[in-house]
Coordinates of N, CA and C and ligand atoms in Angstrom, one line a residue:
M7 N 0.8 -1.2 0.0 CA 0.0 0.0 0.0 C 0.9 1.3 0.0
T8 N 0.4 2.3 -0.7 CA 1.3 3.5 -0.8 C 0.8 4.6 0.1
T9 N 1.7 5.5 0.4 CA 1.4 6.6 1.2 C 0.5 7.6 0.4
E10 N -0.6 8.0 1.0 CA -1.5 8.9 0.2 C -1.8 10.1 1.1
R11 N -2.4 11.1 0.5 CA -3.0 12.2 1.2 C -4.5 12.4 0.9
T12 N -5.2 12.8 1.8 CA -6.7 13.0 1.6 C -7.1 14.3 2.3
L13 N -8.3 14.7 1.9 CA -8.8 16.0 2.5 C -9.9 15.7 3.4
S14 N -9.8 16.2 4.6 CA -10.9 16.1 5.6 C -11.5 17.5 5.9
I15 N -12.8 17.5 6.2 CA -13.4 18.7 6.7 C -14.2 18.3 7.9
I16 N -13.9 19.0 9.0 CA -14.7 18.9 10.3 C -15.8 19.9 10.1
K17 N -17.0 19.5 10.0 CA -18.2 20.3 9.6 C -18.7 21.2 10.7
P18 N -19.6 22.2 10.4 CA -20.1 23.1 11.4 C -20.8 22.5 12.6
D19 N -21.5 21.4 12.4 CA -22.2 20.7 13.6 C -21.1 20.3 14.6
A20 N -20.0 19.9 14.1 CA -18.9 19.4 15.0 C -18.1 20.6 15.6
T21 N -17.7 21.6 14.8 CA -17.0 22.7 15.4 C -17.8 23.4 16.4
R22 N -19.1 23.5 16.2 CA -20.1 24.2 17.1 C -20.1 23.5 18.4
R23 N -20.0 22.2 18.4 CA -20.0 21.4 19.7 C -18.6 21.2 20.3
N24 N -17.6 21.9 19.7 CA -16.2 21.8 20.3 C -15.7 20.4 20.2
L25 N -15.9 19.7 19.1 CA -15.5 18.3 18.9 C -14.2 18.1 18.1
T26 N -13.6 19.2 17.7 CA -12.4 19.2 16.8 C -11.4 18.2 17.4
G27 N -11.0 18.4 18.6 CA -9.9 17.6 19.2 C -10.3 16.1 19.2
K28 N -11.5 15.8 19.6 CA -11.9 14.4 19.7 C -11.9 13.7 18.3
I29 N -12.3 14.5 17.3 CA -12.3 13.9 15.9 C -10.9 13.8 15.4
V30 N -10.0 14.7 15.7 CA -8.6 14.6 15.2 C -7.9 13.4 15.9
A31 N -8.3 13.2 17.2 CA -7.7 12.0 17.9 C -8.1 10.7 17.2
K32 N -9.3 10.7 16.7 CA -9.7 9.4 16.0 C -8.8 9.2 14.7
F33 N -8.6 10.3 14.0 CA -7.7 10.2 12.8 C -6.3 9.7 13.2
E34 N -5.8 10.4 14.2 CA -4.4 10.0 14.7 C -4.3 8.6 15.2
D35 N -5.4 8.2 15.9 CA -5.4 6.8 16.4 C -5.5 5.8 15.3
A36 N -6.0 6.2 14.2 CA -6.1 5.3 13.0 C -4.8 5.3 12.2
G37 N -3.9 6.1 12.6 CA -2.6 6.1 11.8 C -2.5 7.2 10.8
L38 N -3.4 8.1 10.8 CA -3.3 9.2 9.9 C -2.6 10.4 10.6
R39 N -1.8 11.1 9.8 CA -1.1 12.3 10.3 C -1.6 13.6 9.7
V40 N -1.8 14.6 10.5 CA -2.3 15.9 10.1 C -1.1 16.6 9.4
V41 N -1.2 16.8 8.1 CA 0.0 17.5 7.4 C -0.4 18.9 7.0
A42 N -1.7 19.3 7.2 CA -2.1 20.7 7.0 C -3.4 20.9 7.7
S43 N -3.6 22.1 8.3 CA -4.8 22.3 9.1 C -5.2 23.8 9.2
K44 N -6.4 24.1 8.9 CA -6.9 25.5 9.2 C -8.4 25.6 9.5
R45 N -8.7 26.5 10.3 CA -10.1 26.8 10.6 C -10.6 28.0 9.8
I46 N -11.6 27.8 9.0 CA -12.1 28.8 8.1 C -13.6 28.9 8.1
H47 N -14.2 30.0 7.7 CA -15.6 30.1 7.5 C -15.9 30.3 6.1
L48 N -16.4 29.2 5.4 CA -16.7 29.3 4.0 C -17.8 30.2 3.6
S49 N -17.7 30.9 2.5 CA -18.8 31.6 2.0 C -19.7 30.6 1.3
A50 N -21.0 31.0 1.0 CA -21.9 30.1 0.2 C -21.3 29.8 -1.1
A51 N -20.7 30.7 -1.8 CA -20.1 30.5 -3.1 C -19.0 29.5 -3.0
Q52 N -18.1 29.6 -2.0 CA -17.0 28.6 -1.9 C -17.6 27.2 -1.6
A53 N -18.5 27.1 -0.7 CA -19.1 25.8 -0.4 C -19.8 25.2 -1.6
G54 N -20.5 26.1 -2.4 CA -21.1 25.6 -3.6 C -20.1 25.1 -4.6
E55 N -19.0 25.8 -4.7 CA -18.0 25.3 -5.7 C -17.4 24.0 -5.2
F56 N -17.1 23.9 -3.9 CA -16.5 22.7 -3.4 C -17.4 21.5 -3.7
Y57 N -18.7 21.6 -3.5 CA -19.6 20.5 -3.7 C -20.4 20.5 -5.0
A58 N -19.7 21.2 -6.0 CA -20.4 21.4 -7.3 C -20.9 20.0 -7.9
E59 N -20.2 18.9 -7.7 CA -20.6 17.6 -8.2 C -22.0 17.2 -7.8
H60 N -22.5 17.8 -6.7 CA -23.8 17.5 -6.1 C -24.9 18.5 -6.5
K61 N -24.6 19.4 -7.5 CA -25.5 20.5 -7.8 C -26.9 20.0 -8.2
E62 N -27.0 18.9 -8.8 CA -28.3 18.4 -9.3 C -29.1 17.7 -8.2
R63 N -28.5 17.4 -7.0 CA -29.1 16.6 -6.0 C -30.1 17.5 -5.2
G64 N -31.1 16.9 -4.7 CA -32.2 17.7 -4.0 C -31.6 18.3 -2.7
F65 N -30.6 17.8 -2.1 CA -30.1 18.3 -0.9 C -29.0 19.4 -1.0
Y66 N -28.7 19.7 -2.3 CA -27.5 20.6 -2.6 C -27.7 22.0 -1.8
G67 N -28.8 22.6 -1.9 CA -29.0 23.9 -1.3 C -28.8 23.9 0.2
E68 N -29.4 22.8 0.8 CA -29.3 22.6 2.2 C -27.8 22.3 2.6
L69 N -27.1 21.5 1.8 CA -25.7 21.2 2.1 C -24.9 22.5 2.0
V70 N -25.1 23.3 1.0 CA -24.3 24.5 0.8 C -24.5 25.5 2.0
A71 N -25.8 25.7 2.3 CA -26.2 26.6 3.4 C -25.6 26.1 4.8
F72 N -25.6 24.8 5.0 CA -25.1 24.2 6.2 C -23.5 24.4 6.3
M73 N -22.8 24.1 5.2 CA -21.4 24.2 5.2 C -20.9 25.7 5.3
A74 N -21.7 26.6 5.0 CA -21.4 28.0 5.1 C -21.9 28.7 6.4
S75 N -22.6 27.9 7.2 CA -23.3 28.4 8.4 C -22.4 28.8 9.5
E76 N -21.3 28.1 9.7 CA -20.4 28.3 10.8 C -19.0 27.8 10.4
P77 N -18.0 28.0 11.2 CA -16.6 27.6 10.8 C -16.5 26.1 10.6
V78 N -15.5 25.7 9.7 CA -15.1 24.3 9.5 C -13.6 24.3 9.8
V79 N -13.1 23.1 10.0 CA -11.7 22.8 10.1 C -11.3 21.9 8.9
V80 N -10.5 22.5 8.0 CA -10.1 21.7 6.8 C -8.7 21.2 7.1
Q81 N -8.4 19.9 6.7 CA -7.1 19.3 7.0 C -6.7 18.4 5.9
G82 N -5.4 18.3 5.7 CA -4.8 17.3 4.8 C -4.3 16.2 5.8
L83 N -4.7 15.0 5.5 CA -4.3 13.8 6.3 C -3.4 12.9 5.4
E84 N -2.4 12.4 6.0 CA -1.4 11.5 5.3 C -1.3 10.2 6.0
G85 N -1.1 9.1 5.2 CA -0.9 7.8 5.8 C -0.9 6.7 4.7
E86 N -0.6 5.5 5.1 CA -0.7 4.4 4.2 C -2.2 4.2 3.8
G87 N -2.5 4.2 2.5 CA -3.9 4.1 2.1 C -4.9 5.1 2.8
A88 N -4.4 6.3 2.9 CA -5.1 7.3 3.7 C -6.6 7.5 3.3
I89 N -6.9 7.4 2.0 CA -8.2 7.8 1.5 C -9.2 6.7 2.0
A90 N -8.9 5.5 1.9 CA -9.8 4.4 2.4 C -9.8 4.4 3.9
K91 N -8.6 4.6 4.5 CA -8.5 4.6 6.0 C -9.4 5.7 6.6
N92 N -9.3 6.9 6.0 CA -10.1 8.0 6.5 C -11.6 7.7 6.4
R93 N -12.0 7.2 5.3 CA -13.4 6.9 5.1 C -13.9 5.8 6.0
A94 N -13.0 4.9 6.4 CA -13.4 3.8 7.3 C -13.6 4.5 8.7
V95 N -12.8 5.4 9.1 CA -12.9 6.1 10.4 C -14.1 7.0 10.4
L96 N -14.5 7.6 9.3 CA -15.7 8.4 9.2 C -17.0 7.6 9.4
G97 N -17.1 6.5 8.8 CA -18.3 5.7 8.9 C -19.3 6.1 7.8
A98 N -20.4 5.4 7.7 CA -21.4 5.7 6.6 C -21.9 7.1 6.7
T99 N -22.3 7.6 5.5 CA -22.9 9.0 5.5 C -24.0 9.2 6.5
D100 N -24.9 8.2 6.6 CA -26.0 8.3 7.5 C -25.6 7.7 8.8
P101 N -25.5 8.5 9.9 CA -25.0 8.0 11.2 C -25.8 6.8 11.7
A102 N -27.1 6.7 11.3 CA -27.9 5.5 11.7 C -27.3 4.2 11.1
A103 N -26.6 4.3 10.0 CA -26.0 3.1 9.3 C -24.5 3.0 9.6
A104 N -23.9 3.9 10.4 CA -22.5 3.9 10.6 C -22.1 2.8 11.7
A105 N -20.9 2.3 11.5 CA -20.4 1.2 12.4 C -20.0 1.8 13.7
A106 N -20.0 1.0 14.7 CA -19.6 1.4 16.1 C -18.2 1.9 16.1
G107 N -18.0 2.9 16.8 CA -16.6 3.5 16.9 C -16.2 4.5 15.9
T108 N -17.0 4.6 14.8 CA -16.7 5.6 13.8 C -17.1 7.0 14.2
I109 N -16.5 8.0 13.6 CA -16.8 9.4 13.9 C -18.3 9.7 13.8
R110 N -18.9 9.2 12.7 CA -20.3 9.6 12.4 C -21.2 8.8 13.4
K111 N -20.9 7.6 13.8 CA -21.7 6.9 14.8 C -21.6 7.6 16.1
D112 N -20.4 8.1 16.5 CA -20.3 8.7 17.8 C -20.8 10.2 17.8
F113 N -20.6 10.9 16.7 CA -20.9 12.3 16.8 C -21.9 12.9 15.8
A114 N -22.2 12.3 14.7 CA -23.0 12.9 13.7 C -24.5 13.0 14.2
L115 N -25.2 14.1 13.7 CA -26.5 14.4 14.1 C -27.6 13.8 13.1
S116 N -27.2 13.8 11.8 CA -28.1 13.4 10.7 C -27.2 13.2 9.5
K117 N -27.9 12.8 8.4 CA -27.2 12.6 7.1 C -26.6 13.9 6.6
G118 N -27.2 15.0 6.8 CA -26.7 16.3 6.4 C -25.7 16.8 7.4
E119 N -26.0 16.8 8.7 CA -25.1 17.3 9.7 C -24.3 16.1 10.2
N120 N -23.4 15.7 9.4 CA -22.7 14.4 9.7 C -21.3 14.6 10.1
S121 N -20.9 15.7 10.6 CA -19.7 16.0 11.3 C -18.4 16.1 10.5
V122 N -18.3 15.2 9.5 CA -17.0 15.2 8.7 C -17.2 14.9 7.3
H123 N -16.3 15.3 6.5 CA -16.2 15.0 5.0 C -14.8 14.4 4.8
G124 N -14.8 13.4 3.9 CA -13.5 12.8 3.5 C -13.5 12.6 2.0
S125 N -12.4 12.8 1.3 CA -12.3 12.6 -0.1 C -12.6 11.1 -0.4
D126 N -13.3 10.9 -1.6 CA -13.7 9.5 -1.9 C -12.8 8.8 -2.9
S127 N -11.8 9.4 -3.5 CA -11.0 8.8 -4.5 C -9.7 9.6 -4.6
P128 N -8.6 9.0 -5.2 CA -7.4 9.8 -5.4 C -7.6 11.1 -6.2
A129 N -8.5 11.0 -7.3 CA -8.7 12.3 -8.1 C -9.4 13.3 -7.2
S130 N -10.4 12.9 -6.4 CA -11.1 13.9 -5.5 C -10.1 14.4 -4.5
A131 N -9.3 13.6 -3.9 CA -8.3 14.0 -2.9 C -7.4 15.1 -3.5
A132 N -6.9 14.9 -4.7 CA -6.0 15.9 -5.3 C -6.7 17.2 -5.5
R133 N -8.0 17.1 -6.1 CA -8.7 18.3 -6.3 C -9.1 19.1 -5.0
E134 N -9.5 18.3 -4.0 CA -10.0 18.9 -2.8 C -8.8 19.4 -1.9
I135 N -7.7 18.8 -1.9 CA -6.5 19.3 -1.2 C -6.1 20.6 -1.8
S136 N -6.0 20.7 -3.1 CA -5.6 21.9 -3.8 C -6.6 23.0 -3.7
F137 N -7.9 22.6 -3.5 CA -9.0 23.7 -3.3 C -8.6 24.5 -2.1
F138 N -8.1 23.9 -1.0 CA -7.9 24.6 0.2 C -6.4 24.9 0.5
F139 N -5.4 24.2 0.0 CA -4.1 24.3 0.5 C -3.1 24.5 -0.7
S140 N -2.1 25.3 -0.5 CA -1.0 25.4 -1.5 C 0.1 24.3 -1.1
G141 N 1.0 24.0 -2.0 CA 2.0 23.0 -1.7 C 2.8 23.4 -0.4
L142 N 3.0 24.7 -0.3 CA 3.8 25.2 0.9 C 3.1 24.9 2.2
E143 N 1.8 24.7 2.2 CA 1.1 24.6 3.4 C 0.9 23.1 3.8
L144 N 1.4 22.2 3.0 CA 1.4 20.7 3.3 C 2.7 20.3 3.7
V145 N 2.8 19.9 5.0 CA 4.1 19.6 5.6 C 4.1 18.2 6.2
G146 N 4.7 17.2 5.5 CA 4.6 15.8 6.0 C 5.6 15.5 7.1
Ligands
CMP30 P1 -20.0 14.5 2.4 O1 -19.1 13.3 2.6 O2 -19.5 15.8 2.8 O3 -20.4 14.5 0.9 C1 -21.7 15.1 0.4 C2 -22.6 15.4 1.5 O4 -23.9 15.6 1.2 C3 -22.6 14.3 2.5 O5 -21.4 14.2 3.2 C4 -23.8 14.7 3.4 O6 -23.5 15.6 4.4 C5 -24.7 15.4 2.4 N1 -25.8 14.6 2.1 C6 -25.9 13.4 1.5 N2 -27.1 12.9 1.4 C7 -27.9 13.9 2.0 C8 -29.3 14.0 2.3 N3 -30.1 13.0 1.9 N4 -29.7 15.1 2.9 C9 -28.9 16.1 3.3 N5 -27.5 16.0 3.1 C10 -27.1 14.9 2.4

Protein backbone atom coordinates (compact mmCIF):
# COMPACT_ATOMS: atom_id res chain seq x y z
CA MET A 1 0.00 0.00 0.00
CA THR A 2 1.28 3.47 -0.79
CA THR A 3 1.37 6.63 1.25
CA GLU A 4 -1.52 8.91 0.24
CA ARG A 5 -2.97 12.25 1.22
CA THR A 6 -6.66 12.98 1.62
CA LEU A 7 -8.80 16.00 2.47
CA SER A 8 -10.87 16.09 5.63
CA ILE A 9 -13.43 18.69 6.68
CA ILE A 10 -14.70 18.88 10.25
CA LYS A 11 -18.15 20.33 9.61
CA PRO A 12 -20.10 23.11 11.38
CA ASP A 13 -22.16 20.75 13.57
CA ALA A 14 -18.91 19.42 15.05
CA THR A 15 -16.97 22.69 15.40
CA ARG A 16 -20.05 24.21 17.09
CA ARG A 17 -20.03 21.41 19.69
CA ASN A 18 -16.25 21.77 20.27
CA LEU A 19 -15.50 18.28 18.94
CA THR A 20 -12.45 19.16 16.82
CA GLY A 21 -9.91 17.57 19.19
CA LYS A 22 -11.94 14.40 19.72
CA ILE A 23 -12.29 13.94 15.95
CA VAL A 24 -8.60 14.60 15.23
CA ALA A 25 -7.70 12.03 17.94
CA LYS A 26 -9.68 9.42 15.96
CA PHE A 27 -7.69 10.24 12.80
CA GLU A 28 -4.39 9.99 14.67
CA ASP A 29 -5.40 6.78 16.45
CA ALA A 30 -6.13 5.28 13.02
CA GLY A 31 -2.58 6.07 11.84
CA LEU A 32 -3.34 9.25 9.91
CA ARG A 33 -1.07 12.29 10.29
CA VAL A 34 -2.31 15.89 10.05
CA VAL A 35 -0.05 17.49 7.43
CA ALA A 36 -2.10 20.71 6.99
CA SER A 37 -4.84 22.30 9.06
CA LYS A 38 -6.86 25.51 9.22
CA ARG A 39 -10.15 26.77 10.62
CA ILE A 40 -12.11 28.82 8.11
CA HIS A 41 -15.64 30.13 7.55
CA LEU A 42 -16.67 29.25 3.99
CA SER A 43 -18.84 31.60 1.96
CA ALA A 44 -21.88 30.07 0.24
CA ALA A 45 -20.08 30.53 -3.09
CA GLN A 46 -17.02 28.62 -1.85
CA ALA A 47 -19.12 25.81 -0.37
CA GLY A 48 -21.14 25.61 -3.59
CA GLU A 49 -17.99 25.33 -5.70
CA PHE A 50 -16.48 22.68 -3.43
CA TYR A 51 -19.64 20.52 -3.67
CA ALA A 52 -20.39 21.35 -7.34
CA GLU A 53 -20.63 17.64 -8.24
CA HIS A 54 -23.82 17.46 -6.11
CA LYS A 55 -25.47 20.46 -7.84
CA GLU A 56 -28.35 18.41 -9.26
CA ARG A 57 -29.14 16.62 -5.98
CA GLY A 58 -32.16 17.66 -3.95
CA PHE A 59 -30.07 18.32 -0.85
CA TYR A 60 -27.53 20.63 -2.57
CA GLY A 61 -29.02 23.93 -1.32
CA GLU A 62 -29.29 22.59 2.23
CA LEU A 63 -25.73 21.22 2.07
CA VAL A 64 -24.26 24.52 0.85
CA ALA A 65 -26.16 26.58 3.44
CA PHE A 66 -25.05 24.23 6.22
CA MET A 67 -21.38 24.23 5.19
CA ALA A 68 -21.37 28.05 5.11
CA SER A 69 -23.31 28.44 8.38
CA GLU A 70 -20.39 28.28 10.83
CA PRO A 71 -16.63 27.59 10.80
CA VAL A 72 -15.13 24.35 9.53
CA VAL A 73 -11.68 22.83 10.06
CA VAL A 74 -10.07 21.67 6.80
CA GLN A 75 -7.13 19.30 7.02
CA GLY A 76 -4.77 17.34 4.85
CA LEU A 77 -4.28 13.84 6.28
CA GLU A 78 -1.45 11.52 5.27
CA GLY A 79 -0.87 7.81 5.76
CA GLU A 80 -0.74 4.36 4.18
CA GLY A 81 -3.93 4.06 2.12
CA ALA A 82 -5.12 7.30 3.70
CA ILE A 83 -8.21 7.76 1.49
CA ALA A 84 -9.80 4.41 2.42
CA LYS A 85 -8.51 4.55 5.99
CA ASN A 86 -10.07 7.98 6.51
CA ARG A 87 -13.42 6.89 5.08
CA ALA A 88 -13.40 3.83 7.35
CA VAL A 89 -12.90 6.08 10.39
CA LEU A 90 -15.68 8.44 9.21
CA GLY A 91 -18.30 5.69 8.86
CA ALA A 92 -21.39 5.68 6.63
CA THR A 93 -22.88 9.02 5.48
CA ASP A 94 -26.03 8.30 7.49
CA PRO A 95 -25.05 8.00 11.19
CA ALA A 96 -27.88 5.50 11.70
CA ALA A 97 -26.01 3.14 9.35
CA ALA A 98 -22.48 3.90 10.61
CA ALA A 99 -20.42 1.21 12.36
CA ALA A 100 -19.64 1.37 16.07
CA GLY A 101 -16.60 3.47 16.94
CA THR A 102 -16.71 5.57 13.77
CA ILE A 103 -16.82 9.37 13.94
CA ARG A 104 -20.30 9.58 12.43
CA LYS A 105 -21.68 6.90 14.76
CA ASP A 106 -20.27 8.72 17.79
CA PHE A 107 -20.88 12.34 16.80
CA ALA A 108 -23.04 12.93 13.68
CA LEU A 109 -26.54 14.36 14.11
CA SER A 110 -28.07 13.38 10.74
CA LYS A 111 -27.22 12.57 7.11
CA GLY A 112 -26.70 16.27 6.43
CA GLU A 113 -25.13 17.33 9.73
CA ASN A 114 -22.74 14.40 9.67
CA SER A 115 -19.68 16.02 11.33
CA VAL A 116 -17.01 15.16 8.74
CA HIS A 117 -16.22 14.97 5.03
CA GLY A 118 -13.47 12.83 3.48
CA SER A 119 -12.29 12.58 -0.14
CA ASP A 120 -13.68 9.48 -1.90
CA SER A 121 -10.95 8.81 -4.51
CA PRO A 122 -7.39 9.80 -5.44
CA ALA A 123 -8.72 12.25 -8.05
CA SER A 124 -11.09 13.87 -5.52
CA ALA A 125 -8.33 14.02 -2.91
CA ALA A 126 -6.00 15.87 -5.30
CA ARG A 127 -8.73 18.34 -6.31
CA GLU A 128 -10.00 18.88 -2.76
CA ILE A 129 -6.54 19.32 -1.18
CA SER A 130 -5.57 21.91 -3.78
CA PHE A 131 -8.95 23.65 -3.29
CA PHE A 132 -7.86 24.61 0.24
CA PHE A 133 -4.06 24.33 0.46
CA SER A 134 -0.98 25.38 -1.48
CA GLY A 135 2.01 23.03 -1.68
CA LEU A 136 3.83 25.18 0.89
CA GLU A 137 1.07 24.55 3.45
CA LEU A 138 1.36 20.74 3.29
CA VAL A 139 4.14 19.57 5.58
CA GLY A 140 4.62 15.83 6.00
P1 LIG B 1 -20.03 14.47 2.40
O1 LIG B 1 -19.11 13.31 2.61
O2 LIG B 1 -19.54 15.80 2.82
O3 LIG B 1 -20.43 14.53 0.85
C1 LIG B 1 -21.65 15.07 0.39
C2 LIG B 1 -22.56 15.43 1.52
O4 LIG B 1 -23.90 15.59 1.17
C3 LIG B 1 -22.60 14.30 2.52
O5 LIG B 1 -21.37 14.18 3.20
C4 LIG B 1 -23.78 14.69 3.37
O6 LIG B 1 -23.45 15.60 4.40
C5 LIG B 1 -24.65 15.40 2.36
N1 LIG B 1 -25.82 14.57 2.09
C6 LIG B 1 -25.87 13.39 1.48
N2 LIG B 1 -27.14 12.93 1.44
C7 LIG B 1 -27.90 13.86 2.04
C8 LIG B 1 -29.28 13.98 2.29
N3 LIG B 1 -30.13 13.02 1.92
N4 LIG B 1 -29.71 15.08 2.93
C9 LIG B 1 -28.86 16.06 3.29
N5 LIG B 1 -27.52 16.01 3.06
C10 LIG B 1 -27.06 14.92 2.44
